[in-house]
CSV table of C-alpha atoms (C1' of nucleotides) in Angstrom, one decimal:
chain,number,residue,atom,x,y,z
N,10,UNK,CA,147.3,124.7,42.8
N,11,UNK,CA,144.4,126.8,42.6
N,12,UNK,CA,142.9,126.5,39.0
N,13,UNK,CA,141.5,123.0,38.5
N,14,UNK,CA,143.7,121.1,35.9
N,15,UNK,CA,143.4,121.7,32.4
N,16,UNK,CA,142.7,117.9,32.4
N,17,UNK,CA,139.4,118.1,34.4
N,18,UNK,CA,138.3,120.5,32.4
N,19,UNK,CA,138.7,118.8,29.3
N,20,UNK,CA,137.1,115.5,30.8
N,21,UNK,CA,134.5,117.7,32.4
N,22,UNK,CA,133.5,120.0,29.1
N,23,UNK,CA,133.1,116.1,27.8
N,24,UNK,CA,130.9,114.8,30.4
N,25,UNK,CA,128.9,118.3,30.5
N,26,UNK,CA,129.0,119.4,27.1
N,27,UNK,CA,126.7,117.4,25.6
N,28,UNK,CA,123.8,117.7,28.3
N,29,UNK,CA,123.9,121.4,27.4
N,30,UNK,CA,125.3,122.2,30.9
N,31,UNK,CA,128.1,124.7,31.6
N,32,UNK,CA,131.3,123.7,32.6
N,33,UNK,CA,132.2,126.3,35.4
N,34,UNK,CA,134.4,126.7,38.2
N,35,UNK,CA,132.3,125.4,41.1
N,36,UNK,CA,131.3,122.1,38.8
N,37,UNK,CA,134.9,121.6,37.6
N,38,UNK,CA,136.4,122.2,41.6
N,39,UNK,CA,133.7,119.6,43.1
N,40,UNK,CA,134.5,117.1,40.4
N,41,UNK,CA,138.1,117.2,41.0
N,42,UNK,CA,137.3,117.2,45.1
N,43,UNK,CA,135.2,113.9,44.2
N,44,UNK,CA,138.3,112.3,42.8
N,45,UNK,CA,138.8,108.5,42.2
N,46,UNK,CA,140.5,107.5,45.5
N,47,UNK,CA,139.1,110.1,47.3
N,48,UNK,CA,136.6,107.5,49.1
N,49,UNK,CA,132.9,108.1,50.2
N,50,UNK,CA,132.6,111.8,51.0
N,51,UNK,CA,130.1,113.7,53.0
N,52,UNK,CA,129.1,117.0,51.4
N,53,UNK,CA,130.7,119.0,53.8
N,54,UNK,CA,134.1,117.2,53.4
N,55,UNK,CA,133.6,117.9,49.9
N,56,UNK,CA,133.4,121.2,50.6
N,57,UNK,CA,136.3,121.0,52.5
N,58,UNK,CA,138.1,119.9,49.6
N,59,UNK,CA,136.8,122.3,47.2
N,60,UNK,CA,138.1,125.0,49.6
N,61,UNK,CA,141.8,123.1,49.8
N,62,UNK,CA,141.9,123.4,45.9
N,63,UNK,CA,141.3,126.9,46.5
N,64,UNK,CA,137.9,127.6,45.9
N,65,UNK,CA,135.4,129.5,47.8
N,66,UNK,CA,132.4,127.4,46.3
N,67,UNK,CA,128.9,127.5,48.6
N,68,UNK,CA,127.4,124.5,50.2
N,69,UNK,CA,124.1,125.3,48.3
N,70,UNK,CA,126.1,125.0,44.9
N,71,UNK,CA,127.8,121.8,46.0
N,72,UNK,CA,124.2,120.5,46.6
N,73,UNK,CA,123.3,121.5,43.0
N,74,UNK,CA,126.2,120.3,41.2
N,75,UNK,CA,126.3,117.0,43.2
N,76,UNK,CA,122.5,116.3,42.0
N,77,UNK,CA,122.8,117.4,38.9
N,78,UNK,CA,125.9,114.6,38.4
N,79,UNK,CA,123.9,112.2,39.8
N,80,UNK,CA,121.6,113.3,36.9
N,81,UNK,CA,124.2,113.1,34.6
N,82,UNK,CA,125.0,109.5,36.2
N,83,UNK,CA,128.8,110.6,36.9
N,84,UNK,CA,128.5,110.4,40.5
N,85,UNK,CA,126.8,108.2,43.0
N,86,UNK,CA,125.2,109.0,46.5
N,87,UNK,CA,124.3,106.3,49.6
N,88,UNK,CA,123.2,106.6,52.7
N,89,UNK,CA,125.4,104.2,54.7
N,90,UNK,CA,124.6,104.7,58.4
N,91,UNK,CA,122.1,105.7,60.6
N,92,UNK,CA,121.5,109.3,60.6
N,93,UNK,CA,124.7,109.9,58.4
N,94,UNK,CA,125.2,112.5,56.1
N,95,UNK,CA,124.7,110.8,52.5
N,96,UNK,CA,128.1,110.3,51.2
N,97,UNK,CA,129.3,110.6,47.1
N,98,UNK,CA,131.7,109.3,45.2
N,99,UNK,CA,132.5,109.3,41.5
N,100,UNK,CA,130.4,106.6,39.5
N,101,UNK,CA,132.0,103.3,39.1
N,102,UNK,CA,131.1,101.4,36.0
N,103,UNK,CA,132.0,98.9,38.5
N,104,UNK,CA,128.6,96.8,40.4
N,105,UNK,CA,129.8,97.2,44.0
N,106,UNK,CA,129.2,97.1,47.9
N,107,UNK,CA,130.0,98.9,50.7
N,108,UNK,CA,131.6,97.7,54.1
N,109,UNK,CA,130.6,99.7,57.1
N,110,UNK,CA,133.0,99.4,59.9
N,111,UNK,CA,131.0,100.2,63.0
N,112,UNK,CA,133.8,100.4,65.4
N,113,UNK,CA,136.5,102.3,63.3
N,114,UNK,CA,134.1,103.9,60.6
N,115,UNK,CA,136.1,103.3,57.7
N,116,UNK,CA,133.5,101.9,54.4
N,117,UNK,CA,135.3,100.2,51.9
N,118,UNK,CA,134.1,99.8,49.1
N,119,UNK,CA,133.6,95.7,47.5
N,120,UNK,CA,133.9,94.9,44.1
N,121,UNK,CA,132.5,91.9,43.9
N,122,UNK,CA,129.7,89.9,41.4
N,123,UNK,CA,127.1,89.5,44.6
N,124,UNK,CA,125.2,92.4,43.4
N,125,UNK,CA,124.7,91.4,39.4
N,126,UNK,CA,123.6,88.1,41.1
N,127,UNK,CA,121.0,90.0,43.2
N,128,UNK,CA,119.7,91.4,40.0
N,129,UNK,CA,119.7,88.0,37.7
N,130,UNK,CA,117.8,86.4,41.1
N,131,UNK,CA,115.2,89.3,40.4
N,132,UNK,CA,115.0,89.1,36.8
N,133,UNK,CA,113.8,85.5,37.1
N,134,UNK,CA,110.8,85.6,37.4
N,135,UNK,CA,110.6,88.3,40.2
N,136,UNK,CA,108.6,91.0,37.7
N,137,UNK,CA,111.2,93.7,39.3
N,138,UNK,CA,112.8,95.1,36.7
N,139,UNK,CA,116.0,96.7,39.2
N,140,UNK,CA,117.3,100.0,38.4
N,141,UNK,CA,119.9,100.4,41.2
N,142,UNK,CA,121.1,98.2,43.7
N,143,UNK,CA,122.2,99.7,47.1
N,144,UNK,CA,124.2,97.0,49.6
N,145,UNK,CA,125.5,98.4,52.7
N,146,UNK,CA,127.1,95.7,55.1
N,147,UNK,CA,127.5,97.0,58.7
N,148,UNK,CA,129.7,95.4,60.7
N,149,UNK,CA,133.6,94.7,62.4
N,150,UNK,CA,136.5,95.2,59.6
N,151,UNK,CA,139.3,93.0,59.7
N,152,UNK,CA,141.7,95.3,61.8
N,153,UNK,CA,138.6,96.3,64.2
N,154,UNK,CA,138.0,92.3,64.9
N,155,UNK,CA,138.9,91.4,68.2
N,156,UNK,CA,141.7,88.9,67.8
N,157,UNK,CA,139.6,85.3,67.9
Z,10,UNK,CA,89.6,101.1,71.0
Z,11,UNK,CA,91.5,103.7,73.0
Z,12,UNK,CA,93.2,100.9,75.1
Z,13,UNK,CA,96.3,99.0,73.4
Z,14,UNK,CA,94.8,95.5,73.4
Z,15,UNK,CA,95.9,93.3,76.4
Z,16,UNK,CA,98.1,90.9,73.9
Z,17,UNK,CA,100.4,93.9,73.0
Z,18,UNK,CA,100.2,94.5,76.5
Z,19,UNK,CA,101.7,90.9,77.7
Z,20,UNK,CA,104.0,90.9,74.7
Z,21,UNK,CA,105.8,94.0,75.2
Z,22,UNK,CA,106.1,93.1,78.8
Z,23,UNK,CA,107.5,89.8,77.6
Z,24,UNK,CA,110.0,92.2,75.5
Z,25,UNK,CA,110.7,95.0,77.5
Z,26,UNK,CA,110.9,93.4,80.8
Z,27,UNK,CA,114.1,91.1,80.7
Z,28,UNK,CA,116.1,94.5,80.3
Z,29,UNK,CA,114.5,96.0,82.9
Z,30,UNK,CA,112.6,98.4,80.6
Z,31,UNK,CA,109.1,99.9,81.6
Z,32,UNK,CA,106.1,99.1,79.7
Z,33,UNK,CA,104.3,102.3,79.5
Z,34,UNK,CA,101.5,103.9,76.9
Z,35,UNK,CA,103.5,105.3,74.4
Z,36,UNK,CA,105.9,102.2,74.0
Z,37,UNK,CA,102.7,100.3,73.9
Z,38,UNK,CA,100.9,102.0,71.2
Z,39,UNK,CA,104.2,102.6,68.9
Z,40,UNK,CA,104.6,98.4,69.1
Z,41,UNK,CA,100.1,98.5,67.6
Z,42,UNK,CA,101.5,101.4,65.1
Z,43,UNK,CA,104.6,99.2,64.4
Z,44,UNK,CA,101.8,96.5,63.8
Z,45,UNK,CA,103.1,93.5,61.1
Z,46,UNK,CA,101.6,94.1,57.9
Z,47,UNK,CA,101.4,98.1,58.6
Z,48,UNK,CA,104.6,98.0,56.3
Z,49,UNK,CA,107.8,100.5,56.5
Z,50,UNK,CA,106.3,103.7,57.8
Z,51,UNK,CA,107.9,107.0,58.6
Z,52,UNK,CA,108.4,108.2,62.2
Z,53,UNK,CA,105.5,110.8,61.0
Z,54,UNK,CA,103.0,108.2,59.8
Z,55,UNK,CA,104.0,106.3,62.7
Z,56,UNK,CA,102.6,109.3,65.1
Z,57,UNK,CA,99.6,109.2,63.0
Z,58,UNK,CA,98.8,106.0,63.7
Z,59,UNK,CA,99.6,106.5,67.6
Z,60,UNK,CA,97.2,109.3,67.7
Z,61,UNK,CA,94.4,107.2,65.1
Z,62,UNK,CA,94.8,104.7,68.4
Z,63,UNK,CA,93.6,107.1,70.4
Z,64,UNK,CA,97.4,108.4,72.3
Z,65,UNK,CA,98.6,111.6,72.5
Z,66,UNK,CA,102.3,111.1,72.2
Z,67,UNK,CA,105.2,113.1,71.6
Z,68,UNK,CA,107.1,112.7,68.9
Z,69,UNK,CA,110.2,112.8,70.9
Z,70,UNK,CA,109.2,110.1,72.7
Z,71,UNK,CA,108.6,108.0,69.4
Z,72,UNK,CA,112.0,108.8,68.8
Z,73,UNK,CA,113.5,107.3,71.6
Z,74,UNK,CA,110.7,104.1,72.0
Z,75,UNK,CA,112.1,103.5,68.3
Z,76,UNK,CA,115.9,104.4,69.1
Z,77,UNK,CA,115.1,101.6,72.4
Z,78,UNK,CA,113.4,99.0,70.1
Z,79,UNK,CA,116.2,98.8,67.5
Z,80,UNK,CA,118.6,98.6,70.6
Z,81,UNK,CA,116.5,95.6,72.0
Z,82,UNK,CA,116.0,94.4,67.9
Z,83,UNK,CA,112.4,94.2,68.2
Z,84,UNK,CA,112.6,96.7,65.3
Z,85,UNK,CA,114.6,97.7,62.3
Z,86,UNK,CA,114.6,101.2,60.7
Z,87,UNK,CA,116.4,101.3,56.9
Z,88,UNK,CA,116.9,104.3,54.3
Z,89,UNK,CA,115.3,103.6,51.4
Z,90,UNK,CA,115.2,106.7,49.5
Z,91,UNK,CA,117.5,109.5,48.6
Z,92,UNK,CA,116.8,112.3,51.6
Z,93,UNK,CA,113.7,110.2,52.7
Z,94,UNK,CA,113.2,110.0,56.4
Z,95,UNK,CA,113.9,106.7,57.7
Z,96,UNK,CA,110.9,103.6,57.8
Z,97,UNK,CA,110.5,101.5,60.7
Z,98,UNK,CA,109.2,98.2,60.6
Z,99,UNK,CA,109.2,95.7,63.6
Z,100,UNK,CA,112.1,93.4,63.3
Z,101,UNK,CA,111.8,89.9,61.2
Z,102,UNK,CA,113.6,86.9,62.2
Z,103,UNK,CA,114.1,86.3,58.4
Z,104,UNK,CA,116.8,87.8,56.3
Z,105,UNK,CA,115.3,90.1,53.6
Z,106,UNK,CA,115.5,92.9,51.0
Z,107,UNK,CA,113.8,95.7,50.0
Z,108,UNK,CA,112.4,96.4,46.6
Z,109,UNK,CA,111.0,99.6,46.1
Z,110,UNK,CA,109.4,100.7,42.9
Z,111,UNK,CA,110.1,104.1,41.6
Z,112,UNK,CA,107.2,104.9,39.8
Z,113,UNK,CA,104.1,104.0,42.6
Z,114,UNK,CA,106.5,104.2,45.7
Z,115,UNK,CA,105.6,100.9,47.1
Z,116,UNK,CA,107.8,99.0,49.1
Z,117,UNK,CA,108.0,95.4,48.9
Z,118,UNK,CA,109.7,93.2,51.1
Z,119,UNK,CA,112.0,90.2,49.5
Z,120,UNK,CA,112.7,87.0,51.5
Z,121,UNK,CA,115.1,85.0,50.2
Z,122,UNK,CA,118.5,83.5,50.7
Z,123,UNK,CA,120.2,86.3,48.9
Z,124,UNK,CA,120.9,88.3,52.2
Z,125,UNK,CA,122.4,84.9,53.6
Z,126,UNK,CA,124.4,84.3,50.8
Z,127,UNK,CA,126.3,88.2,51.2
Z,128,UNK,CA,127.1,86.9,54.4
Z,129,UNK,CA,128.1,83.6,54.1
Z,130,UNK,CA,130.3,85.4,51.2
Z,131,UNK,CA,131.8,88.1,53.4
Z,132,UNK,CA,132.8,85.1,55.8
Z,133,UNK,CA,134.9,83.7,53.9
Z,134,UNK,CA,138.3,84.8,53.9
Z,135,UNK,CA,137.1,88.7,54.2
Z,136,UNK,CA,138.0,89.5,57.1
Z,137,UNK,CA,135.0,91.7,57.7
Z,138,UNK,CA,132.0,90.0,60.4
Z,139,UNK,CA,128.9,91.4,59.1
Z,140,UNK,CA,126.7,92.7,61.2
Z,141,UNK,CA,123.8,94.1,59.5
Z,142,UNK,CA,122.6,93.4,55.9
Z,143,UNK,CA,120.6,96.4,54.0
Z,144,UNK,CA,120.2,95.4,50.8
Z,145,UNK,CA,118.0,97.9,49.0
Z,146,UNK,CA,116.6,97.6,45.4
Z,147,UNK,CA,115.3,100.4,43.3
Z,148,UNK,CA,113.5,99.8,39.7
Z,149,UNK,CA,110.1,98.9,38.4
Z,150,UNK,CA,107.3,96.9,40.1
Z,151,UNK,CA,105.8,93.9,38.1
Z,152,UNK,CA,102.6,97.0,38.4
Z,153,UNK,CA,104.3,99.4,36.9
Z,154,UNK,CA,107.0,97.7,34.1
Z,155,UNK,CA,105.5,99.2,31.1
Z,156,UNK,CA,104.1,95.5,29.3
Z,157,UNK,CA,106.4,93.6,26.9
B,23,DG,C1',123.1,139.5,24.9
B,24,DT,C1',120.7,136.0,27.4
B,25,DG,C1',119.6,132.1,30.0
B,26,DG,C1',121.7,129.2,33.0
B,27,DC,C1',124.5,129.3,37.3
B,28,DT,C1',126.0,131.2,41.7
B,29,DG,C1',126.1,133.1,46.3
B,30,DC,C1',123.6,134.5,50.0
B,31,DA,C1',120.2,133.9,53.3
B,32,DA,C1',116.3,132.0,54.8
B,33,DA,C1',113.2,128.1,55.0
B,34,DC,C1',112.5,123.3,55.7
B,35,DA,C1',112.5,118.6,57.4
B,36,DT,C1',114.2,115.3,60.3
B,37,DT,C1',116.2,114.1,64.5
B,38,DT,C1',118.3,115.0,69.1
B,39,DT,C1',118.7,117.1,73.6
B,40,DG,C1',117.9,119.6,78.4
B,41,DC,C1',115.0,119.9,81.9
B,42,DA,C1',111.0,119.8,85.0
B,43,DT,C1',107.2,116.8,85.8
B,44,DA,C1',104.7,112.5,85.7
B,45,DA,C1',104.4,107.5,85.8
B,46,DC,C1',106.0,102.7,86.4
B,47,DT,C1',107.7,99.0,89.5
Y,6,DA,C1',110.4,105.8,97.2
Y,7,DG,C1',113.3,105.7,93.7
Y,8,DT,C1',114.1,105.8,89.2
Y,9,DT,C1',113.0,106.0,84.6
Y,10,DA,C1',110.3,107.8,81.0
Y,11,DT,C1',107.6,111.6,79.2
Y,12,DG,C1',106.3,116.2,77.3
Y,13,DC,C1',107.6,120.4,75.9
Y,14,DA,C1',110.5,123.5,73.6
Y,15,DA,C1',114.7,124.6,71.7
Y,16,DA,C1',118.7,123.3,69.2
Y,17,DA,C1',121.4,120.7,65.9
Y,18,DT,C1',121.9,118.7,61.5
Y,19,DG,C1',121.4,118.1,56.6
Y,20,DT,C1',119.3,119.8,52.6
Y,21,DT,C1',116.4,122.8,49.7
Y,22,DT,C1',114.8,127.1,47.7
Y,23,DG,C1',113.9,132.2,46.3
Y,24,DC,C1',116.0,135.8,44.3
Y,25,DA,C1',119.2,139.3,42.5
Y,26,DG,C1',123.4,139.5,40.1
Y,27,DC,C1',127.1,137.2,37.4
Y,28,DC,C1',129.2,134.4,33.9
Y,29,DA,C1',129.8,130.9,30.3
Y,30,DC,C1',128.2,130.2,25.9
DNA sequence: GTGGCTGCAAACATTTTGCATAACT
DNA sequence: AGTTATGCAAAATGTTTGCAGCCAC
């Protein structure tokens, strides 16, 4: 498969269109690379992808696209480690969390209604009006937990 | 005052020496740069303030006196922006947040029961042990909110 | 056709590391 | 004395940018 689907296209021309960006073959190939299910993905596994689909895209233009999504809103960066590479996924319209696993590195990801609380606790009274909210638990995921 | 003062002096001692961990200068003067209050500072504005003390130290060696102070959790580094360079602060025996305001840039710490709460959450019937919370808030400052 | 986008390569910023010397206990 | 920590310099890593040519619109 070496021509992105004629479905990312579409949904791409759609989510591009009306910015005034162009919908070309580097944009559509990271899109589909960042696909739901894909997980949190540095920029280099990205382009890791990108080059699976068949693509010979530059990590300069994976930069560019990537920020210019995030622009868009259509994808979502965090910094979940120390020192890690920042990691993107596609944007959720989901409020959600991240679990580190120190000892296995897997992050999953945590759908959960802690992080609308965190922004109603701030709303009251607080004077922060939030904008994003960026939770990143570190610690032992259930398989990495030593047996009690 | 070219000296680190004699309290830092007896309290790094108090912190260092347990682990068998030398007090020297430029441990010393990063604990007065780490100085409560001082607020989350870059490893660069941190070297500033080592040489404002009067110290000539290598920013290599800041590097690894933070890297030792984390291990020891007399400090705490977080990420709070998108490609910033980490900020240091010394470490807190309360839970908190971070609320940082993207139109002046200033970071505000939050102390509140919110950070206990994840974890208390996460606990129960997650499977996941949490080891470190970094909960990290972007938006507008009570400063900066444009008024009602 | 034209302006936005790409690839390439080089610059940049932050952080880490190897090694000989200096300093703490 | 025996380590351990430091400074220096170089390397590694992740990310950004300038510019000439290309491509979507």
């Amino acid at each position: 498969m070496a021509t992105p689907s004629a479905a990312a296209d579409d949904e791409l021309a759609v989510l591009l269109g009306p910015s005034g960006h162009r919908v070309t073959v580097p944009r559509r190939a990271v899109w589909e690379a960042l696909a739901p299910g894909a997980g949190h993905l540095t920029v280099d596994e990205l382009a890791d992808r990108v080059t699976a689909l068949g693509h010979d895209v530059d990590l300069a233009s994976v930069y560019r696209t990537l920020a210019l999504f995030e622009e868009l809103g259509i994808a979502r960066v965090s910094r979940l480690g120390r020192g890690e590479a920042s990691r993107w996924e596609r944007a959720h319209p989901d409020e959600h969390f991240h679990l580190v696993c120190t000892t296995c590195g897997s992050v999953d990801h945590h759908v959960g209604e802690l992080v609308e609380r965190v922004r109603d606790h701030l709303a009251d009274g607080h004077g922060f009006v939030a904008d994003t909210v960026e939770l990143v638990v570190t610690g032992r995921c259930g398989d990495c937990r030593p047996p009690d």
